[in-house]
PDB file of C-alpha atoms in Angstrom:
ATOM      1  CA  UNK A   1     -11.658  -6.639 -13.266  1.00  0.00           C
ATOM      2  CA  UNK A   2     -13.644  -4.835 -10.791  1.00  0.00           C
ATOM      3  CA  UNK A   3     -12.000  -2.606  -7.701  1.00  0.00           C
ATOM      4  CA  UNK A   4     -14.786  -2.732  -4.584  1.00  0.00           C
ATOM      5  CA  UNK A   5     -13.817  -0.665  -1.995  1.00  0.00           C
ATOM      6  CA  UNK A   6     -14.636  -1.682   2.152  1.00  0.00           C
ATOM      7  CA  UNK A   7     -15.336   0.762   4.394  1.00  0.00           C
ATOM      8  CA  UNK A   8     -15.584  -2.520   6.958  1.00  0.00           C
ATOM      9  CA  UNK A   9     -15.047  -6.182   7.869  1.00  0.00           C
ATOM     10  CA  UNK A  10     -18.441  -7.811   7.269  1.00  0.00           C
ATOM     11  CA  UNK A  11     -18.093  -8.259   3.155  1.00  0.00           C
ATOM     12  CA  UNK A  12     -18.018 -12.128   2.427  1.00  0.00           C
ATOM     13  CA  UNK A  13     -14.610 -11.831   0.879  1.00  0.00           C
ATOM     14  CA  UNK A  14     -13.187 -10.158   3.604  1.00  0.00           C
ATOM     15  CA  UNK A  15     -11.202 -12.898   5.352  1.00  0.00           C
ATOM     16  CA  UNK A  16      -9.646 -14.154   2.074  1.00  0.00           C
ATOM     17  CA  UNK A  17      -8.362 -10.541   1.461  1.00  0.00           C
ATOM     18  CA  UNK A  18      -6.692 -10.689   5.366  1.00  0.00           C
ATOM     19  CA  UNK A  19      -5.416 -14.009   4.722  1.00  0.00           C
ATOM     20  CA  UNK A  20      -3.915 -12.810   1.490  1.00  0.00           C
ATOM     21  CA  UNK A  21      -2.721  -9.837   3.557  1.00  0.00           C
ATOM     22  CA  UNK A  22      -1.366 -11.853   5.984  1.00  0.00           C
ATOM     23  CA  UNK A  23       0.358 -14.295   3.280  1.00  0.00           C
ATOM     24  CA  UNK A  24       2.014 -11.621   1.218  1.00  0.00           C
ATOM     25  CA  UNK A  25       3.609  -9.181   3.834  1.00  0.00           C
ATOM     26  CA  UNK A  26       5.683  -9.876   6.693  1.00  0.00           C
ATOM     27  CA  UNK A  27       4.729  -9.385  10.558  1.00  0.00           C
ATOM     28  CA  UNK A  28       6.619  -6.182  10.415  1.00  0.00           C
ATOM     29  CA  UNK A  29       5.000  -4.321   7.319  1.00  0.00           C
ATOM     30  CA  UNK A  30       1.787  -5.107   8.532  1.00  0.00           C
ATOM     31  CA  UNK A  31      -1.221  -3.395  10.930  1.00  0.00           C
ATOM     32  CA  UNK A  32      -3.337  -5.964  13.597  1.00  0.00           C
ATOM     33  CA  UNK A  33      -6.506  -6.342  12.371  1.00  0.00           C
ATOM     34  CA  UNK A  34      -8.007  -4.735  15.362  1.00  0.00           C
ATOM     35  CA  UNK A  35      -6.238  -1.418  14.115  1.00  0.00           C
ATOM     36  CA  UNK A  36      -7.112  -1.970  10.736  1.00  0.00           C
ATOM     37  CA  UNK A  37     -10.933  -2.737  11.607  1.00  0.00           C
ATOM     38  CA  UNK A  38     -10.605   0.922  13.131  1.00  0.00           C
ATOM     39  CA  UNK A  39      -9.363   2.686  10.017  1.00  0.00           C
ATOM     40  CA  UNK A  40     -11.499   1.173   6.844  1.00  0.00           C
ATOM     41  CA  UNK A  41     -14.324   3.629   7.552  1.00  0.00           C
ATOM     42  CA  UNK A  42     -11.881   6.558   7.370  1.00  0.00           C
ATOM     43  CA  UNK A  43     -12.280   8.667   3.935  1.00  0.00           C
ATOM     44  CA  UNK A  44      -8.614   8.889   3.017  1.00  0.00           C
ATOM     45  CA  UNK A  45      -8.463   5.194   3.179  1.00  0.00           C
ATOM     46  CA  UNK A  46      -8.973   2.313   0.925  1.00  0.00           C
ATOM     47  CA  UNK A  47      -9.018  -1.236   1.146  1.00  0.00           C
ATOM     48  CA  UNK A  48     -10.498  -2.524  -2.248  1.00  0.00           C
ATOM     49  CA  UNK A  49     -10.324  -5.928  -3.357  1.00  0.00           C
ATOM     50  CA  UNK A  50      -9.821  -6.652  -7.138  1.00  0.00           C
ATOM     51  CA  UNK A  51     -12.139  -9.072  -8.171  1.00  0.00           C
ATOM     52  CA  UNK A  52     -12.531 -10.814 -11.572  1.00  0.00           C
ATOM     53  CA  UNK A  53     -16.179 -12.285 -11.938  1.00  0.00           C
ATOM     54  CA  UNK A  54     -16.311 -12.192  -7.953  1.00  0.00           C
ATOM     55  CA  UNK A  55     -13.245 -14.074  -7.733  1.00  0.00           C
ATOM     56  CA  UNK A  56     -10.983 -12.371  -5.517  1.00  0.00           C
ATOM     57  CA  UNK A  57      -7.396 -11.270  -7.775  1.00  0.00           C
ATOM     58  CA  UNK A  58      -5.799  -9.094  -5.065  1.00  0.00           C
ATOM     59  CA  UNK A  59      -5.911  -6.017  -2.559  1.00  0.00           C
ATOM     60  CA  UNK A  60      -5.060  -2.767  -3.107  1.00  0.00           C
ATOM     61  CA  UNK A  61      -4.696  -0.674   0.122  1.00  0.00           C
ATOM     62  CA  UNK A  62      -4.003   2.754  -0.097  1.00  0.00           C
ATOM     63  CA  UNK A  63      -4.590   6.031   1.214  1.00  0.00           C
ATOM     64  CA  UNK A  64      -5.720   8.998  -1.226  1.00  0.00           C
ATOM     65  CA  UNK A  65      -4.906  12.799  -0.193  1.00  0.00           C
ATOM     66  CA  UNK A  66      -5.358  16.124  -1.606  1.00  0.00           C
ATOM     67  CA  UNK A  67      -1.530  16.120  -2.968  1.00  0.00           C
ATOM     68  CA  UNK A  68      -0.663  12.231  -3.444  1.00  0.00           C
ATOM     69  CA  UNK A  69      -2.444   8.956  -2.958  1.00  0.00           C
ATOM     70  CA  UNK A  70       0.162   6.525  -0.987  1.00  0.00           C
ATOM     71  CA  UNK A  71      -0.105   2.875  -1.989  1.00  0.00           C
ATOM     72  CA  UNK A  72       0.361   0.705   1.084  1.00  0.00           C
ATOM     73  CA  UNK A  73      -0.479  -2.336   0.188  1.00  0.00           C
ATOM     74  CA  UNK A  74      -0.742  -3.973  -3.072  1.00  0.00           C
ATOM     75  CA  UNK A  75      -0.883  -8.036  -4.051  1.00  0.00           C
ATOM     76  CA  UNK A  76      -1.848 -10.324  -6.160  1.00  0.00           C
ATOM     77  CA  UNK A  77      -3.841 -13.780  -5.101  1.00  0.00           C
ATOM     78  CA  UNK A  78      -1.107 -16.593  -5.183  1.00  0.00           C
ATOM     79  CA  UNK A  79      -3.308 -18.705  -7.917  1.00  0.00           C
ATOM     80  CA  UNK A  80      -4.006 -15.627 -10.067  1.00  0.00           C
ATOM     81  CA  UNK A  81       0.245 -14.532 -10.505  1.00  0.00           C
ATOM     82  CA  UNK A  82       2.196 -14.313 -13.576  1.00  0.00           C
ATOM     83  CA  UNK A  83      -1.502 -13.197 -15.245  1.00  0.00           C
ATOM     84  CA  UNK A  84      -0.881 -10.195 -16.008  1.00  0.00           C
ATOM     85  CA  UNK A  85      -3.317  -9.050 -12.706  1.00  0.00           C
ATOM     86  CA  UNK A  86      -0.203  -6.915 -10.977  1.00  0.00           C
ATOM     87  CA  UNK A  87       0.334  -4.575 -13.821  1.00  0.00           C
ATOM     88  CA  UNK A  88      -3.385  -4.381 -14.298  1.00  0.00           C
ATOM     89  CA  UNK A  89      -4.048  -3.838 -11.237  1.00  0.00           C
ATOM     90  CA  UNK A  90      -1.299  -0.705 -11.022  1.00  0.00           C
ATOM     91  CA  UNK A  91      -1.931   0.236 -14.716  1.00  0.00           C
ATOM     92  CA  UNK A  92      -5.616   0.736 -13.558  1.00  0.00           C
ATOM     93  CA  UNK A  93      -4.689   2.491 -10.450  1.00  0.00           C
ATOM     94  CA  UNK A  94      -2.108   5.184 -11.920  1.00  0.00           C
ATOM     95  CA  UNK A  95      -4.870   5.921 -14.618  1.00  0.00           C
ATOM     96  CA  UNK A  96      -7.671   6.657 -11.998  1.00  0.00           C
ATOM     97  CA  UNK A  97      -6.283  10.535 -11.762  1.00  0.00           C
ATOM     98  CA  UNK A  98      -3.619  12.702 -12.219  1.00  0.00           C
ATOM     99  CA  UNK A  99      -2.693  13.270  -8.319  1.00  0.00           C
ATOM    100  CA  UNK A 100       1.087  11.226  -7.732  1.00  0.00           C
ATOM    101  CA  UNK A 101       1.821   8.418  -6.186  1.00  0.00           C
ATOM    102  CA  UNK A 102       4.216   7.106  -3.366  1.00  0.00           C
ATOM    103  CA  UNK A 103       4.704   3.317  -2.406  1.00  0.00           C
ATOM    104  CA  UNK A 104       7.496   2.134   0.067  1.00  0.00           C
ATOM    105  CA  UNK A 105      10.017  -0.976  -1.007  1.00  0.00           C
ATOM    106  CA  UNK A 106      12.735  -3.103   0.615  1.00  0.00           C
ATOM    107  CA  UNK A 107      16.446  -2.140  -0.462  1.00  0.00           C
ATOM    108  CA  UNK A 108      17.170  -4.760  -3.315  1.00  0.00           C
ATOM    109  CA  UNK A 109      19.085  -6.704  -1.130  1.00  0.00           C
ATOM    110  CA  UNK A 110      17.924 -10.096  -2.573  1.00  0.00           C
ATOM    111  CA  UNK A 111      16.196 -11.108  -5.915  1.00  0.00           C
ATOM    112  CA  UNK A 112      12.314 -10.907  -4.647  1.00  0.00           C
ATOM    113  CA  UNK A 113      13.197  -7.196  -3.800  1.00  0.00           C
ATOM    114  CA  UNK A 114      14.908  -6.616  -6.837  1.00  0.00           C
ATOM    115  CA  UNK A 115      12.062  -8.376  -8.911  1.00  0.00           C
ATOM    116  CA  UNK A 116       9.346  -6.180  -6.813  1.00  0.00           C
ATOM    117  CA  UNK A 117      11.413  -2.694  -8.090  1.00  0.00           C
ATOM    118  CA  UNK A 118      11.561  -3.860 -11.379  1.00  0.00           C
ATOM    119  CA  UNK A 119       7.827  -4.425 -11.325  1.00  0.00           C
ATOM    120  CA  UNK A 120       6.990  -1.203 -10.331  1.00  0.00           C
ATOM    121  CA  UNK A 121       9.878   0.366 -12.516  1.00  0.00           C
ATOM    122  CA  UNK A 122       8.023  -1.128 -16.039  1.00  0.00           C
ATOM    123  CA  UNK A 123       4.782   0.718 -14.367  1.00  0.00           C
ATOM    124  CA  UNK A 124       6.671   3.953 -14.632  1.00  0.00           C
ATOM    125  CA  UNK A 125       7.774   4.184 -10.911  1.00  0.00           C
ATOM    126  CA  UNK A 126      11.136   6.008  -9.943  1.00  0.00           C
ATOM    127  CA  UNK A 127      12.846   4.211  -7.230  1.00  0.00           C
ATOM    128  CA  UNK A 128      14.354   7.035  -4.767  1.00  0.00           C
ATOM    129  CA  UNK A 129      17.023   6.806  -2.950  1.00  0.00           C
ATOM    130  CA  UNK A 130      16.204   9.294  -0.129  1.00  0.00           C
ATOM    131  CA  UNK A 131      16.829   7.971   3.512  1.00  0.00           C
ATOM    132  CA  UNK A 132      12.852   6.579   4.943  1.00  0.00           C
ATOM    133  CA  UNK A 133      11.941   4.868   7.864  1.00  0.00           C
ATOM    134  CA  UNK A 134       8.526   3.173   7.741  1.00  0.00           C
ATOM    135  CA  UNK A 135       7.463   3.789  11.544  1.00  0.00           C
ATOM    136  CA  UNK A 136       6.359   0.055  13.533  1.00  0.00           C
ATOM    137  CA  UNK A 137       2.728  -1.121  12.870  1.00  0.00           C
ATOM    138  CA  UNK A 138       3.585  -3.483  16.264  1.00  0.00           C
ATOM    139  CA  UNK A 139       4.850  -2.548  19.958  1.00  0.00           C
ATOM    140  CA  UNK A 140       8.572  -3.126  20.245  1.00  0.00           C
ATOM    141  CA  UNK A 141       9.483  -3.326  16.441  1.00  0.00           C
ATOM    142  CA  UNK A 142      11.663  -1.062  15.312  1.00  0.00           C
ATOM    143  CA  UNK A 143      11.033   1.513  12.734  1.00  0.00           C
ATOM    144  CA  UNK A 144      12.024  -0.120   8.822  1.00  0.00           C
ATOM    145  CA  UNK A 145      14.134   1.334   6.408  1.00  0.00           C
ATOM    146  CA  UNK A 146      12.811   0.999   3.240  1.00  0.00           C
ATOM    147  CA  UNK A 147      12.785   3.127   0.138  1.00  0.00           C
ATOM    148  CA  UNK A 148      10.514   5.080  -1.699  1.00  0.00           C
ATOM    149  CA  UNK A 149       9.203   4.832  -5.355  1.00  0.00           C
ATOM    150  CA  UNK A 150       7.153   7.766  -7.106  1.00  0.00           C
ATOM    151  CA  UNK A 151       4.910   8.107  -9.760  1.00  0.00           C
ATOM    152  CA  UNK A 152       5.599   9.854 -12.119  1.00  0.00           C
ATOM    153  CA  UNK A 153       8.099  11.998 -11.397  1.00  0.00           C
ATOM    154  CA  UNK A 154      10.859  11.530  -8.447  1.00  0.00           C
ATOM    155  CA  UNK A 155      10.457  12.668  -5.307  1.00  0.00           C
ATOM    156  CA  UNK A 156      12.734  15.550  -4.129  1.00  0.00           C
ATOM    157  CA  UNK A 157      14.343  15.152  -0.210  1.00  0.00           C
ATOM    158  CA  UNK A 158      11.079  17.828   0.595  1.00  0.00           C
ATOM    159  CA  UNK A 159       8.482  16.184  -0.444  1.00  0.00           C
ATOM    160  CA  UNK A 160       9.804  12.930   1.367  1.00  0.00           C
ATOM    161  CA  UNK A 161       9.840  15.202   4.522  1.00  0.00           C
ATOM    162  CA  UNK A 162       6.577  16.605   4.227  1.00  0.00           C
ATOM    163  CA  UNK A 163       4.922  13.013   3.616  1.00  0.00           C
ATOM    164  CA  UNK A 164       6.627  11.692   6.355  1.00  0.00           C
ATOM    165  CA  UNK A 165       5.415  14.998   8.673  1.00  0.00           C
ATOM    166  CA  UNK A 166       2.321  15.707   7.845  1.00  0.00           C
ATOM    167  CA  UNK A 167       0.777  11.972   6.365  1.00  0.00           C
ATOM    168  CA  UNK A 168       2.394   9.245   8.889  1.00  0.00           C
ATOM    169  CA  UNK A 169       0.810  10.672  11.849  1.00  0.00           C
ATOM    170  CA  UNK A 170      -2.200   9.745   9.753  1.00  0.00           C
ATOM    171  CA  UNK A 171      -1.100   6.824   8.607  1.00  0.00           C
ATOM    172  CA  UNK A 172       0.926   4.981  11.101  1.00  0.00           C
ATOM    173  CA  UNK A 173      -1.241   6.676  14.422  1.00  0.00           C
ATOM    174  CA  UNK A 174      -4.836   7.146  12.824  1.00  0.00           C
ATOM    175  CA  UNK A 175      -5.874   3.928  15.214  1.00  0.00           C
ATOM    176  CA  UNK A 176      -5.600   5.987  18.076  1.00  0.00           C
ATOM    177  CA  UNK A 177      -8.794   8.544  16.828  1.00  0.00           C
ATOM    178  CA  UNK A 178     -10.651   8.784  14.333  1.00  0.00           C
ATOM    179  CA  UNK A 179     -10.415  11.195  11.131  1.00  0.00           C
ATOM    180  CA  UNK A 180     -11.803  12.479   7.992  1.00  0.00           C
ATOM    181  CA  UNK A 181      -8.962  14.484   6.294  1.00  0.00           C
TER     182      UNK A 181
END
């Protein structure tokens, strides 16, 4: 398995990773590709694809910073689940250094959710229970509440406010001008 990061849009594999994007998160937890065209040359961001023999597994999107890499987007390819890719894929990614990490769920309203905290649980994630709003990627949508996990260690109601004050303007705004930090 092989992680190849894109800094843009012009790598061959590129629209299967969108359309996997686009087939594995709702409207509402996703950017427009024009903003995310505008942020893959930024240095704290990362959209690699996982590929297996240049077979495309999954993307991993995520943003790394001094104190905690944030993933924001992680999936499998639909042919290549129940293989064993996911927990590769996050096995691989929690070994790559010691800084935490931070990923945003639904509540576990409904089985898929459930399932999805589970996953991430076995991977030695804490689900917290902290109140989070995920601000809109889209004009007119509403902020989502949604819940953070942490790696390794849980997240105390400080660190959830100094992510959310000092890394969404980053992460939720950074289409508006560019950045390096």
């Amino acid at each position: 398995m092989n992680f190849l990061r894109l800094t843009d849009t012009s790598h061959s594999h590129f629209g299967q990773a969108w359309a996997l994007y686009e087939q594995a998160f709702p409207l509402e937890e996703r950017r427009p590709l024009a903003w995310q065209r505008d942020i893959m040359p930024h240095a704290p961001y990362h959209f690699e694809l996982i590929l297996q023999e240049e077979a495309l597994v999954g993307i991993l999107l995520w943003w790394g910073f001094e104190e905690v890499r944030y993933i924001e987007h992680l999936a499998t390819a639909p042919a290549q689940r129940g293989r064993g890719y996911g927990k590769r894929i996050l096995e691989s990614f929690t070994n790559r250094d010691a800084r935490p990490i931070l990923l945003e769920v639904e509540p576990p309203r409904e089985e898929i959710q459930q399932r999805r905290i589970r996953f991430y649980e076995q991977g030695g994630f804490t689900l917290n229970h902290h109140f989070y709003q995920q601000p809109p990627y889209h004009p007119g949508l509403q902020p989502l509440t949604l819940l953070l996990m942490s790696f390794p260690e849980p997240l105390t109601p400080e660190a959830v406010a100094h992510f959310v004050n000092t890394r969404h303007p980053l992460i939720y705004r950074l289409h508006t001008s560019p950045a390096t930090t």
